[in-house]
Amino acid sequence: MSDPLHVVATAGHVDHGKSSLIVRLTGIDPDRWEEEKRRGLTIDLGFAWTTLPSGREIGFVDVPGHERFVANMLAGVGPVPLVLFVVAADEGWKPQSEEHLAIVDVLGAAGGVVALTKTDLADQAAVSARRAQVRDRLAGTVLADAPIVPCSSATGAGLDDLREALDGMVAAAPPPADLGRPRIHLDRSFTIKGAGTVVTGTLTGGTLSVGDEVEVYPSGVHARIRSLQTHRRPVEVARPISRVAVNLAGVAKDAVQRGDLLGLPGHWRPAPVLEVRLTVVRGAPRVSARGAYKLHVGAAERDASLRLYGTEAVGPGRSAYGRLRLAHPVTAAVGDRFVLRDTGRRATVAGGVILDTEPPARPGPGPRERLERRLAATPDQLPGMIVAERGAVRASDLAPVVGGSPSAVNGAERVNAWWVEAALFATIARAVRSSLETHHQEHPLLPGMDASALETVIRTAAPAIHAALSAGLTAALVDRLEADGQVNREGTLVRLPDHRVSLEERDAAGLVNRVRAAEPTPPGVKELMTEGHPRELIDAAVATGKLVRVSDDLVITPGLAARAQETARREAASPEGMTVSRFRELLGTTRKYALPLLEHLDRAGITRRDGDVRRLR
């Protein structure tokens, strides 16, 4: 496998020489639009690439520096962990230098190099002063220790040193993670004649291959990868982190837009609400729930409202936990970094990390403590933490949050299609066994408890997962308990394995004798109950085989049941079949009993109805 690719985003104040520097480093002009060339101003994202002295290949995302185009800047820098920060030696630190640094800081850049450009326009003393000024401004941020390299795109001075610094940054950067959950934050979409829709963006999280089925989030549009390019070279497999152009089959250009995410089907779930930890940037005003905000995550931008937990406002440099409610869903992962801009001030005011993409409908008690645990969790601890928070989670609901279907979850039990917290599962098992034990003691003649009655038992034992019960968790829990040998299920009834119906022989004999004496026209169940034979006794007699249930209101002795079967088999096997009248005559009974007996034989698979006759099945 070839060396991993890396992508570097530029940042810095307008007209400080970012695009000119990229041209000198790569030989590629990143300004794509005619207006950009005419005005000498980068408006949208530009892309270029080069090979460093070590032989490592890197791509550049060149972003606009003007304050009016910060949203475009964020679309480019959001998914990229490495930064080339540009400050002009003749002008020094400017407003957009500060805002871009704030953005880089809250996004948690993994590495950076500072290019002190335009040194040809300043004397040595001025360059030294600017260098000290920049170092001072970087203090306390993720770029505090970044090398500062004086250089000039006009003369080429210092560019070799800059390439060496970039090489060192890439070498020190953590290797791109392949999590088996690829995604491309889309920043461009266009059509090519004869090829169709092409989208571009920065690939992270995993590999994509030609022929893969993919999904566009949040729209849910499905497509197939027809071809892939990295740095204008066709590739069969694209690996993180790299700039990728994807030719999609089966999707129209207008079905894809900047801010969408391209990933594997079912691996992501768009979120309309996020829980986060946010930090207010230095120099910003206090942030409160009264503001109107824009959320930037990946290449996406969304209108957002903010709710803070435990405080009304957060000052510069301070952090808090809260909830962002979005005007439209965004596709993000736990651990993703975000930027928050104040729409009224048109300024970056905060940023931070996403801690929950599927938060509870209400924060509940102790939301800060819950989110603090989330913040401290490692990725492999996240599945268990989610199950612990909710009590029970469908495996299909866990997959889009954690990026796959884990074979095991720490502290959880697999219960059919669910994961249930281990301690909660033990509590439920105890409650079910206790309820069955009580039921057997109070109703010794009943073979078991109806499974539907266990829903109340489980709801009482585990109120936190009440909402999940209607979706089949009760049946799944009973299945698991039966597989563990803790309960037995027969039809709709559940019992403890050692439970046996305890019939008083005298009472049972009296019931059976009453039915047998009246056959083939025995009393119905309601009549038997009126005569003093409890329903539990009747049900117990059926469960133990002393009687046979024909219908809800008819029980007969096994002897009559056997005679009815024998008669039906013999007569229904004849060419002319068996009529109800013939069956009634042979049994010596009435139509009132013959019809339910025949329907019972049909259900048992002995006969089948064919018009007015029964035939042997």
Coordinates of C-alpha atoms in Angstrom, one line a residue:
M1 CA 0.0 0.0 0.0
S2 CA 1.2 3.5 -0.8
D3 CA 2.0 6.1 1.8
P4 CA -1.2 7.7 3.3
L5 CA -2.3 11.0 1.8
H6 CA -2.8 14.1 3.8
V7 CA -4.9 17.2 3.1
V8 CA -3.9 20.7 4.4
A9 CA -6.3 23.6 4.6
T10 CA -5.1 27.2 4.3
A11 CA -6.3 29.9 6.7
G12 CA -5.6 33.6 7.2
H13 CA -6.7 37.2 6.5
V14 CA -7.8 38.3 3.0
D15 CA -5.1 39.3 0.6
H16 CA -2.3 37.9 2.8
G17 CA -1.1 35.7 -0.1
K18 CA -2.7 32.3 0.5
S19 CA -3.5 31.5 -3.1
S20 CA -0.2 32.9 -4.4
L21 CA 1.6 30.7 -2.0
I22 CA -0.2 27.6 -3.2
V23 CA 0.6 28.4 -6.8
R24 CA 4.3 28.7 -5.9
L25 CA 4.2 25.4 -3.9
T26 CA 2.2 23.4 -6.4
G27 CA 2.3 25.0 -9.8
I28 CA -1.6 24.9 -9.7
D29 CA -3.8 28.0 -9.5
P30 CA -6.5 27.1 -6.9
D31 CA -8.7 30.1 -8.0
R32 CA -11.3 28.4 -10.3
W33 CA -13.7 31.2 -11.1
E34 CA -13.3 34.0 -13.5
E35 CA -14.5 36.6 -10.9
E36 CA -11.7 35.4 -8.6
K37 CA -9.1 35.9 -11.2
R38 CA -10.5 39.3 -12.2
R39 CA -10.8 40.6 -8.6
G40 CA -7.7 38.8 -7.3
L41 CA -9.8 37.6 -4.4
T42 CA -10.5 34.0 -3.5
I43 CA -14.3 33.6 -3.1
D44 CA -14.8 29.9 -3.0
L45 CA -12.7 26.8 -2.2
G46 CA -9.8 26.0 -4.4
F47 CA -7.8 22.8 -4.7
A48 CA -4.2 21.9 -5.5
W49 CA -1.6 19.3 -4.6
T50 CA 2.2 18.7 -4.6
T51 CA 4.9 16.3 -3.6
L52 CA 7.0 17.3 -0.6
P53 CA 10.8 16.7 -0.4
S54 CA 10.3 13.4 1.4
G55 CA 8.2 12.1 -1.5
R56 CA 4.9 12.5 0.5
E57 CA 2.1 13.8 -1.5
I58 CA -0.3 16.3 0.0
G59 CA -3.4 18.1 -1.2
F60 CA -4.3 21.7 -0.4
V61 CA -7.8 23.2 0.2
D62 CA -7.4 26.9 -0.4
V63 CA -10.0 28.9 1.5
P64 CA -11.2 32.5 1.1
G65 CA -10.0 35.0 3.7
H66 CA -12.6 37.7 3.3
E67 CA -15.1 38.0 6.1
R68 CA -18.0 37.7 3.7
F69 CA -16.9 34.3 2.7
V70 CA -16.2 32.7 6.1
A71 CA -19.0 30.1 5.5
N72 CA -17.1 29.0 2.4
M73 CA -13.9 28.9 4.4
L74 CA -15.5 26.7 7.0
A75 CA -16.7 24.2 4.4
G76 CA -13.1 23.7 3.4
V77 CA -11.3 23.7 6.7
G78 CA -14.0 21.7 8.6
P79 CA -13.1 18.2 7.6
V80 CA -9.3 18.9 7.4
P81 CA -7.0 18.3 10.4
L82 CA -3.8 20.1 9.1
V83 CA -3.5 23.8 8.5
L84 CA -1.2 26.2 6.6
F85 CA -1.9 29.5 8.4
V86 CA -0.8 32.5 6.5
V87 CA 0.0 36.0 7.8
A88 CA 1.5 38.8 5.7
A89 CA 4.8 40.3 7.0
D90 CA 3.9 43.8 5.7
E91 CA 0.5 43.9 7.4
G92 CA 0.7 41.6 10.4
W93 CA -2.2 40.3 12.4
K94 CA -5.6 41.3 11.1
P95 CA -9.3 40.7 12.1
Q96 CA -9.7 37.6 9.9
S97 CA -6.4 36.3 11.1
E98 CA -8.0 36.3 14.6
E99 CA -11.3 34.7 13.4
H100 CA -9.5 32.0 11.3
L101 CA -7.3 31.2 14.3
A102 CA -10.4 30.9 16.5
I103 CA -11.9 28.5 13.9
V104 CA -8.7 26.4 13.7
D105 CA -8.5 26.3 17.4
V106 CA -12.1 25.2 18.2
L107 CA -11.8 22.6 15.4
G108 CA -8.8 21.1 17.1
A109 CA -6.3 21.1 14.3
A110 CA -3.9 18.1 14.5
G111 CA -1.0 20.2 13.2
G112 CA -0.1 23.4 11.6
V113 CA 2.6 25.5 9.9
V114 CA 2.5 29.3 9.8
A115 CA 3.8 31.0 6.7
L116 CA 4.9 34.6 7.3
T117 CA 4.4 35.8 3.7
K118 CA 5.4 38.8 1.7
T119 CA 8.7 39.2 3.4
D120 CA 9.9 41.0 0.2
L121 CA 7.7 43.9 1.2
A122 CA 9.2 44.3 4.8
D123 CA 12.7 44.8 6.1
Q124 CA 14.3 42.3 8.5
A125 CA 13.3 44.3 11.6
A126 CA 9.7 44.3 10.5
V127 CA 9.8 40.6 9.7
S128 CA 11.2 39.9 13.2
A129 CA 8.5 42.1 14.8
R130 CA 5.8 40.4 12.9
R131 CA 7.1 37.0 13.8
A132 CA 7.0 37.9 17.5
Q133 CA 3.5 39.3 17.1
V134 CA 2.3 36.1 15.5
R135 CA 3.9 33.9 18.1
D136 CA 2.1 36.0 20.8
R137 CA -1.2 35.7 19.1
L138 CA -0.8 31.9 18.8
A139 CA -0.2 31.4 22.5
G140 CA -2.8 29.2 24.2
T141 CA -4.1 27.8 20.9
V142 CA -3.6 24.5 19.0
L143 CA -1.0 26.4 16.9
A144 CA 1.0 27.7 19.9
D145 CA 4.1 25.5 18.9
A146 CA 3.6 25.7 15.1
P147 CA 6.8 26.7 13.2
I148 CA 6.7 30.2 11.7
V149 CA 8.4 30.3 8.4
P150 CA 9.2 33.7 6.7
C151 CA 8.8 33.4 2.9
S152 CA 7.9 35.2 -0.3
S153 CA 5.8 34.0 -3.1
A154 CA 7.1 36.8 -5.3
T155 CA 10.9 35.9 -4.9
G156 CA 10.7 32.3 -3.8
A157 CA 12.7 33.1 -0.6
G158 CA 12.0 30.7 2.2
L159 CA 9.8 28.3 0.2
D160 CA 12.2 25.4 0.6
D161 CA 12.1 26.0 4.4
L162 CA 8.3 26.0 4.1
R163 CA 8.3 22.7 2.3
E164 CA 10.5 21.2 4.9
A165 CA 8.2 22.5 7.7
L166 CA 5.2 21.1 5.8
D167 CA 7.0 17.8 5.5
G168 CA 7.7 17.8 9.3
M169 CA 4.0 18.5 10.0
V170 CA 2.8 15.7 7.9
A171 CA 5.3 13.3 9.3
A172 CA 4.2 14.1 12.9
A173 CA 0.5 14.0 12.1
P174 CA -1.4 10.9 13.3
P175 CA -1.9 8.4 10.5
P176 CA -5.3 8.7 8.9
A177 CA -7.8 6.5 10.7
D178 CA -9.6 3.8 8.8
L179 CA -12.7 3.1 11.0
G180 CA -14.6 1.2 8.3
R181 CA -17.0 4.1 8.2
P182 CA -16.0 6.2 5.2
R183 CA -17.6 9.6 4.6
I184 CA -16.9 12.5 2.2
H185 CA -18.0 16.0 3.3
L186 CA -19.2 17.3 -0.1
D187 CA -18.1 20.7 -1.0
R188 CA -18.7 20.7 -4.8
S189 CA -21.2 19.1 -7.2
F190 CA -21.2 19.4 -11.0
T191 CA -21.8 17.5 -14.1
I192 CA -19.4 16.3 -16.8
K193 CA -20.8 15.6 -20.3
G194 CA -20.9 11.9 -20.9
A195 CA -20.1 11.0 -17.3
G196 CA -22.9 12.6 -15.2
T197 CA -22.8 13.8 -11.7
V198 CA -19.5 14.4 -10.0
V199 CA -19.0 15.4 -6.3
T200 CA -15.8 16.3 -4.5
G201 CA -14.8 16.5 -0.9
T202 CA -12.3 15.3 1.7
L203 CA -12.6 11.6 2.5
T204 CA -12.2 10.5 6.1
G205 CA -13.0 7.5 8.2
G206 CA -12.5 4.6 5.7
T207 CA -12.0 3.6 2.1
L208 CA -14.4 3.8 -0.9
S209 CA -14.1 1.7 -4.0
V210 CA -15.3 1.8 -7.5
G211 CA -18.6 -0.1 -7.7
D212 CA -19.6 0.7 -4.0
E213 CA -23.2 1.5 -3.3
V214 CA -23.4 4.7 -1.4
E215 CA -26.0 7.0 0.1
V216 CA -26.2 10.8 0.1
Y217 CA -27.1 12.1 3.6
P218 CA -29.4 13.7 4.8
S219 CA -31.6 13.3 1.6
G220 CA -31.3 9.5 1.6
V221 CA -30.6 9.3 -2.2
H222 CA -28.7 6.1 -3.2
A223 CA -26.1 5.9 -5.9
R224 CA -23.3 3.8 -7.2
I225 CA -19.6 4.9 -7.5
R226 CA -18.8 4.8 -11.2
S227 CA -15.3 6.1 -10.9
L228 CA -12.9 7.8 -8.5
Q229 CA -10.1 10.3 -8.8
T230 CA -7.6 11.7 -6.4
H231 CA -5.5 14.6 -7.6
R232 CA -6.9 14.1 -11.1
R233 CA -5.6 10.5 -11.2
P234 CA -8.1 7.6 -11.6
V235 CA -8.0 5.2 -8.6
E236 CA -9.9 2.0 -7.9
V237 CA -9.8 2.6 -4.1
A238 CA -9.8 6.0 -2.3
R239 CA -8.2 6.1 1.2
P240 CA -8.4 8.6 4.0
I241 CA -7.4 11.4 4.3
S242 CA -7.5 12.5 0.7
R243 CA -9.3 14.9 -1.7
V244 CA -11.6 12.7 -3.8
A245 CA -13.7 13.3 -6.9
V246 CA -16.5 10.8 -7.2
N247 CA -18.5 10.1 -10.4
L248 CA -21.9 8.9 -9.2
A249 CA -24.3 6.8 -11.2
G250 CA -28.0 7.0 -10.6
V251 CA -28.2 10.5 -9.1
A252 CA -29.0 13.9 -10.6
K253 CA -26.7 16.9 -9.9
D254 CA -29.5 18.8 -8.2
A255 CA -30.0 16.0 -5.7
V256 CA -26.6 16.7 -4.2
Q257 CA -25.4 19.9 -2.6
R258 CA -22.6 21.4 -0.5
G259 CA -22.8 20.2 3.1
D260 CA -24.2 16.8 2.2
L261 CA -22.3 13.7 3.3
L262 CA -21.5 10.7 1.1
G263 CA -21.2 7.4 2.9
L264 CA -22.2 3.8 2.9
P265 CA -25.9 3.0 3.2
G266 CA -27.2 2.7 6.8
H267 CA -24.0 3.9 8.4
W268 CA -25.3 7.3 9.3
R269 CA -28.5 8.9 10.6
P270 CA -29.1 12.7 10.1
A271 CA -29.7 14.5 13.4
P272 CA -32.0 17.5 14.0
V273 CA -30.8 17.9 17.6
L274 CA -27.2 17.7 19.0
E275 CA -25.8 17.7 22.5
V276 CA -22.4 19.4 22.7
R277 CA -19.7 20.8 24.8
L278 CA -18.9 24.3 23.5
T279 CA -16.1 26.8 24.3
V280 CA -16.5 30.5 23.7
V281 CA -13.5 31.9 21.7
R282 CA -11.3 34.7 23.1
G283 CA -12.5 38.2 22.3
A284 CA -16.1 37.0 21.7
P285 CA -19.0 38.4 23.7
R286 CA -20.9 36.1 26.1
V287 CA -22.9 33.4 24.4
S288 CA -26.4 32.8 25.6
A289 CA -29.6 31.0 24.4
R290 CA -31.0 34.3 23.2
G291 CA -28.8 34.5 20.2
A292 CA -29.4 33.2 16.6
Y293 CA -26.6 31.0 15.4
K294 CA -25.1 29.1 12.4
L295 CA -23.7 25.7 13.1
H296 CA -20.8 24.6 10.9
V297 CA -19.8 20.9 11.0
G298 CA -17.9 19.2 8.2
A299 CA -18.9 21.1 5.1
A300 CA -22.4 21.7 6.3
E301 CA -24.0 24.9 7.6
R302 CA -27.3 25.0 9.6
D303 CA -29.4 27.6 11.4
A304 CA -29.4 26.6 15.1
S305 CA -30.9 27.6 18.4
L306 CA -28.9 27.0 21.6
R307 CA -29.9 25.8 25.0
L308 CA -27.3 25.8 27.8
Y309 CA -27.3 23.4 30.7
G310 CA -26.8 24.8 34.2
T311 CA -26.0 28.4 33.1
E312 CA -27.6 31.3 31.3
A313 CA -24.5 32.5 29.4
V314 CA -20.9 31.5 28.8
G315 CA -18.0 34.0 28.7
P316 CA -14.9 34.1 26.5
G317 CA -12.6 31.1 27.1
R318 CA -15.2 29.4 29.2
S319 CA -16.9 26.1 28.4
A320 CA -20.4 24.7 28.9
Y321 CA -22.7 21.9 27.9
G322 CA -25.8 22.4 25.9
R323 CA -28.2 21.4 23.1
L324 CA -28.4 22.7 19.6
R325 CA -31.7 22.4 17.7
L326 CA -31.2 22.7 14.0
A327 CA -33.5 24.0 11.3
H328 CA -32.6 21.0 9.1
P329 CA -30.9 17.8 10.1
V330 CA -27.1 17.4 9.8
T331 CA -25.1 14.2 9.4
A332 CA -22.4 14.1 12.1
A333 CA -20.6 11.7 14.4
V334 CA -20.0 11.7 18.1
G335 CA -16.6 13.4 18.5
D336 CA -16.9 15.7 15.5
R337 CA -15.8 19.2 16.0
F338 CA -18.0 22.2 15.1
V339 CA -18.0 26.0 14.9
L340 CA -20.8 28.3 16.0
R341 CA -21.2 31.7 14.5
D342 CA -23.5 34.5 15.6
T343 CA -25.7 35.4 12.6
G344 CA -26.4 38.9 13.9
R345 CA -22.7 39.8 14.5
R346 CA -21.6 37.6 11.6
A347 CA -18.7 36.4 13.8
T348 CA -17.4 33.2 15.1
V349 CA -18.3 33.0 18.8
A350 CA -17.8 29.4 19.9
G351 CA -17.0 25.9 18.9
G352 CA -16.6 22.5 20.4
V353 CA -17.3 18.8 20.2
I354 CA -20.5 16.9 19.5
L355 CA -21.3 14.4 22.3
D356 CA -24.7 13.0 21.3
T357 CA -26.3 12.8 17.9
E358 CA -29.5 11.2 19.2
P359 CA -30.1 12.9 22.6
P360 CA -33.2 12.1 24.7
A361 CA -36.3 14.1 23.9
R362 CA -35.7 15.9 27.3
P363 CA -32.4 16.4 28.9
G364 CA -33.6 14.8 32.1
P365 CA -31.8 15.1 35.5
G366 CA -28.0 15.7 35.4
P367 CA -27.4 16.3 31.7
R368 CA -24.0 17.9 32.4
E369 CA -22.9 14.8 34.3
R370 CA -24.1 12.6 31.5
L371 CA -22.3 14.6 28.9
E372 CA -19.1 14.8 31.0
R373 CA -19.0 11.0 30.9
R374 CA -19.5 11.1 27.1
L375 CA -16.6 13.6 26.8
A376 CA -14.3 11.3 28.7
A377 CA -15.3 8.1 26.9
T378 CA -13.1 6.4 24.2
P379 CA -14.7 5.3 21.0
D380 CA -14.8 1.7 22.1
Q381 CA -16.7 2.7 25.3
L382 CA -19.4 4.6 23.4
P383 CA -21.7 1.6 22.6
G384 CA -21.8 0.5 26.2
M385 CA -22.3 4.1 27.4
I386 CA -25.3 4.5 25.0
V387 CA -26.9 1.3 26.2
A388 CA -26.4 2.3 29.8
E389 CA -28.0 5.7 29.2
R390 CA -31.1 4.3 27.5
G391 CA -31.4 0.9 29.2
A392 CA -32.2 -0.8 26.0
V393 CA -31.3 0.0 22.4
R394 CA -32.1 -1.7 19.1
A395 CA -29.0 -3.0 17.5
S396 CA -30.2 -1.3 14.2
D397 CA -30.4 2.0 16.1
L398 CA -27.0 1.6 17.7
A399 CA -25.2 1.1 14.3
P400 CA -25.8 4.6 12.8
V401 CA -24.6 6.2 16.1
V402 CA -21.4 4.2 16.6
G403 CA -20.6 3.4 13.0
G404 CA -21.3 -0.3 12.9
S405 CA -22.8 -3.4 14.6
P406 CA -20.5 -4.5 17.4
S407 CA -20.4 -8.2 18.2
A408 CA -20.1 -7.4 21.9
V409 CA -21.0 -4.3 24.0
N410 CA -19.3 -3.8 27.3
G411 CA -21.8 -4.0 30.2
A412 CA -24.7 -5.1 27.9
E413 CA -26.6 -8.3 27.0
R414 CA -27.7 -9.1 23.5
V415 CA -31.4 -9.8 23.5
N416 CA -32.4 -10.8 20.0
A417 CA -32.5 -7.5 18.1
W418 CA -31.7 -5.5 21.2
W419 CA -28.8 -4.6 23.5
V420 CA -29.9 -4.3 27.1
E421 CA -27.8 -3.0 30.0
A422 CA -26.5 -6.1 31.9
A423 CA -27.6 -4.9 35.3
L424 CA -31.0 -4.0 34.0
F425 CA -31.4 -7.3 32.3
A426 CA -30.6 -9.1 35.6
T427 CA -33.2 -6.9 37.3
I428 CA -35.8 -7.8 34.7
A429 CA -35.0 -11.5 34.9
R430 CA -35.5 -11.4 38.7
A431 CA -38.7 -9.5 38.4
V432 CA -40.1 -12.0 35.8
R433 CA -39.1 -15.0 37.9
S434 CA -40.6 -13.5 41.0
S435 CA -43.9 -12.6 39.2
L436 CA -44.2 -16.1 37.8
E437 CA -43.5 -17.7 41.2
T438 CA -46.2 -15.6 42.8
H439 CA -48.6 -16.4 39.9
H440 CA -48.0 -20.1 40.3
Q441 CA -48.6 -19.9 44.0
E442 CA -51.9 -18.0 43.6
H443 CA -53.1 -20.0 40.5
P444 CA -51.7 -23.5 40.9
L445 CA -54.2 -24.9 38.4
L446 CA -53.1 -22.5 35.6
P447 CA -50.3 -23.8 33.4
G448 CA -48.7 -20.3 33.2
M449 CA -49.0 -16.5 32.9
D450 CA -50.0 -14.9 29.7
A451 CA -46.9 -13.3 28.0
S452 CA -48.7 -10.0 27.5
A453 CA -49.1 -9.7 31.3
L454 CA -45.3 -9.7 31.6
E455 CA -45.1 -6.3 29.8
T456 CA -46.4 -4.7 33.0
V457 CA -43.9 -6.6 35.1
I458 CA -41.0 -5.5 32.9
R459 CA -42.3 -1.9 32.7
T460 CA -42.3 -1.7 36.5
A461 CA -38.9 -3.2 36.8
A462 CA -37.4 -1.0 34.0
P463 CA -39.3 2.2 33.7
A464 CA -36.5 3.8 31.7
I465 CA -37.2 1.6 28.7
H466 CA -41.0 1.9 28.8
A467 CA -41.0 3.5 25.4
A468 CA -39.2 0.5 23.8
L469 CA -41.7 -2.1 25.1
S470 CA -44.3 -1.5 22.3
A471 CA -41.6 -2.2 19.8
G472 CA -41.2 -5.9 20.8
L473 CA -38.7 -5.8 23.6
T474 CA -41.0 -7.8 25.9
A475 CA -41.1 -10.8 23.5
A476 CA -37.3 -10.5 23.0
L477 CA -36.7 -10.6 26.7
V478 CA -38.9 -13.7 27.2
D479 CA -37.1 -15.4 24.3
R480 CA -33.7 -14.7 25.9
L481 CA -34.9 -15.9 29.3
E482 CA -36.3 -19.1 27.7
A483 CA -33.0 -19.6 25.9
D484 CA -31.2 -19.2 29.3
G485 CA -33.5 -21.9 30.8
Q486 CA -35.0 -19.4 33.2
V487 CA -38.6 -19.7 31.9
N488 CA -40.6 -22.0 29.6
R489 CA -43.1 -20.8 27.0
E490 CA -45.9 -22.8 25.6
G491 CA -48.0 -20.8 23.1
T492 CA -48.9 -17.5 24.7
L493 CA -48.2 -18.8 28.2
V494 CA -45.0 -18.5 30.2
R495 CA -44.1 -20.5 33.3
L496 CA -41.1 -21.4 35.5
P497 CA -39.4 -24.6 34.3
D498 CA -40.3 -26.6 37.4
H499 CA -44.0 -25.5 37.5
R500 CA -46.5 -28.4 37.1
V501 CA -50.3 -28.0 37.3
S502 CA -51.4 -29.5 40.6
L503 CA -54.9 -30.9 40.2
E504 CA -57.0 -32.3 43.0
E505 CA -57.9 -35.7 41.7
R506 CA -61.3 -35.5 43.3
D507 CA -62.2 -32.2 41.7
A508 CA -60.7 -33.2 38.3
A509 CA -62.5 -36.6 38.3
G510 CA -65.8 -34.9 39.1
L511 CA -65.4 -32.5 36.2
V512 CA -64.3 -35.2 33.7
N513 CA -67.2 -37.5 34.8
R514 CA -69.7 -34.6 34.3
V515 CA -68.5 -34.1 30.7
R516 CA -68.3 -37.8 29.9
A517 CA -71.7 -38.5 31.3
A518 CA -73.3 -36.0 28.9
E519 CA -71.4 -36.9 25.8
P520 CA -71.9 -36.7 22.8
T521 CA -73.8 -33.5 23.9
P522 CA -71.7 -32.3 26.9
P523 CA -72.3 -29.0 28.8
G524 CA -70.5 -25.9 27.6
V525 CA -67.7 -24.2 29.5
K526 CA -70.0 -21.5 30.8
E527 CA -72.5 -24.1 32.0
L528 CA -69.8 -26.1 33.8
M529 CA -68.7 -22.9 35.5
T530 CA -72.3 -22.2 36.6
E531 CA -72.4 -25.7 38.1
G532 CA -69.4 -24.9 40.3
H533 CA -66.4 -26.1 38.2
P534 CA -63.9 -23.1 38.1
R535 CA -62.4 -22.0 34.8
E536 CA -59.0 -22.6 36.3
L537 CA -60.0 -26.2 36.9
I538 CA -61.3 -26.6 33.4
D539 CA -58.1 -25.0 31.9
A540 CA -55.9 -27.2 34.1
A541 CA -57.8 -30.3 33.0
V542 CA -57.1 -29.3 29.4
A543 CA -53.5 -28.6 30.1
T544 CA -53.0 -32.0 31.7
G545 CA -54.8 -33.8 28.9
K546 CA -57.8 -34.9 30.9
L547 CA -60.0 -32.9 28.6
V548 CA -59.7 -31.6 25.0
R549 CA -60.6 -28.1 24.1
V550 CA -62.6 -27.9 21.0
S551 CA -63.6 -24.2 21.1
D552 CA -63.8 -21.4 23.7
D553 CA -67.0 -22.8 25.1
L554 CA -66.6 -26.6 24.4
V555 CA -64.5 -29.2 26.0
I556 CA -64.8 -33.0 25.5
T557 CA -63.1 -36.1 26.8
P558 CA -60.1 -37.7 25.0
G559 CA -62.3 -40.7 24.2
L560 CA -64.9 -38.6 22.3
A561 CA -62.1 -36.7 20.6
A562 CA -60.5 -40.0 19.4
R563 CA -63.9 -41.4 18.2
A564 CA -64.5 -38.1 16.3
Q565 CA -61.1 -38.3 14.6
E566 CA -61.6 -42.0 13.7
T567 CA -65.0 -41.3 12.2
A568 CA -63.7 -38.3 10.3
R569 CA -60.7 -40.2 8.8
R570 CA -62.9 -43.0 7.6
E571 CA -65.8 -41.1 6.2
A572 CA -63.7 -38.1 4.7
A573 CA -61.6 -40.6 2.8
S574 CA -64.5 -41.8 0.7
P575 CA -64.9 -40.4 -2.8
E576 CA -68.1 -38.5 -1.9
G577 CA -66.5 -37.0 1.2
M578 CA -68.3 -36.5 4.5
T579 CA -71.2 -34.1 5.2
V580 CA -72.0 -32.4 8.5
S581 CA -75.2 -34.4 8.6
R582 CA -73.4 -37.7 8.2
F583 CA -70.8 -36.8 10.8
R584 CA -73.6 -35.8 13.2
E585 CA -75.5 -39.1 12.7
L586 CA -72.4 -41.3 13.2
L587 CA -71.5 -39.5 16.4
G588 CA -75.1 -39.4 17.6
T589 CA -74.8 -35.7 18.4
T590 CA -76.4 -32.5 17.2
R591 CA -75.4 -29.9 14.7
K592 CA -74.5 -27.6 17.6
Y593 CA -71.6 -30.0 18.5
A594 CA -70.8 -31.4 15.1
L595 CA -69.8 -28.0 13.6
P596 CA -67.2 -27.0 16.2
L597 CA -65.9 -30.6 16.2
L598 CA -65.4 -30.5 12.4
E599 CA -63.7 -27.0 12.6
H600 CA -61.4 -28.4 15.4
L601 CA -60.5 -31.3 13.0
D602 CA -59.8 -28.8 10.2
R603 CA -57.5 -26.8 12.4
A604 CA -55.7 -30.0 13.5
G605 CA -55.0 -30.8 9.9
I606 CA -57.0 -34.0 9.7
T607 CA -59.8 -32.8 7.4
R608 CA -60.3 -29.9 5.0
R609 CA -63.5 -28.3 3.9
D610 CA -64.5 -28.7 0.2
G611 CA -67.8 -26.9 -0.3
D612 CA -70.4 -28.7 1.7
V613 CA -68.3 -31.8 2.5
R614 CA -65.1 -32.6 4.4
R615 CA -62.3 -34.5 2.8
L616 CA -59.3 -36.2 4.3
R617 CA -56.3 -33.8 4.2

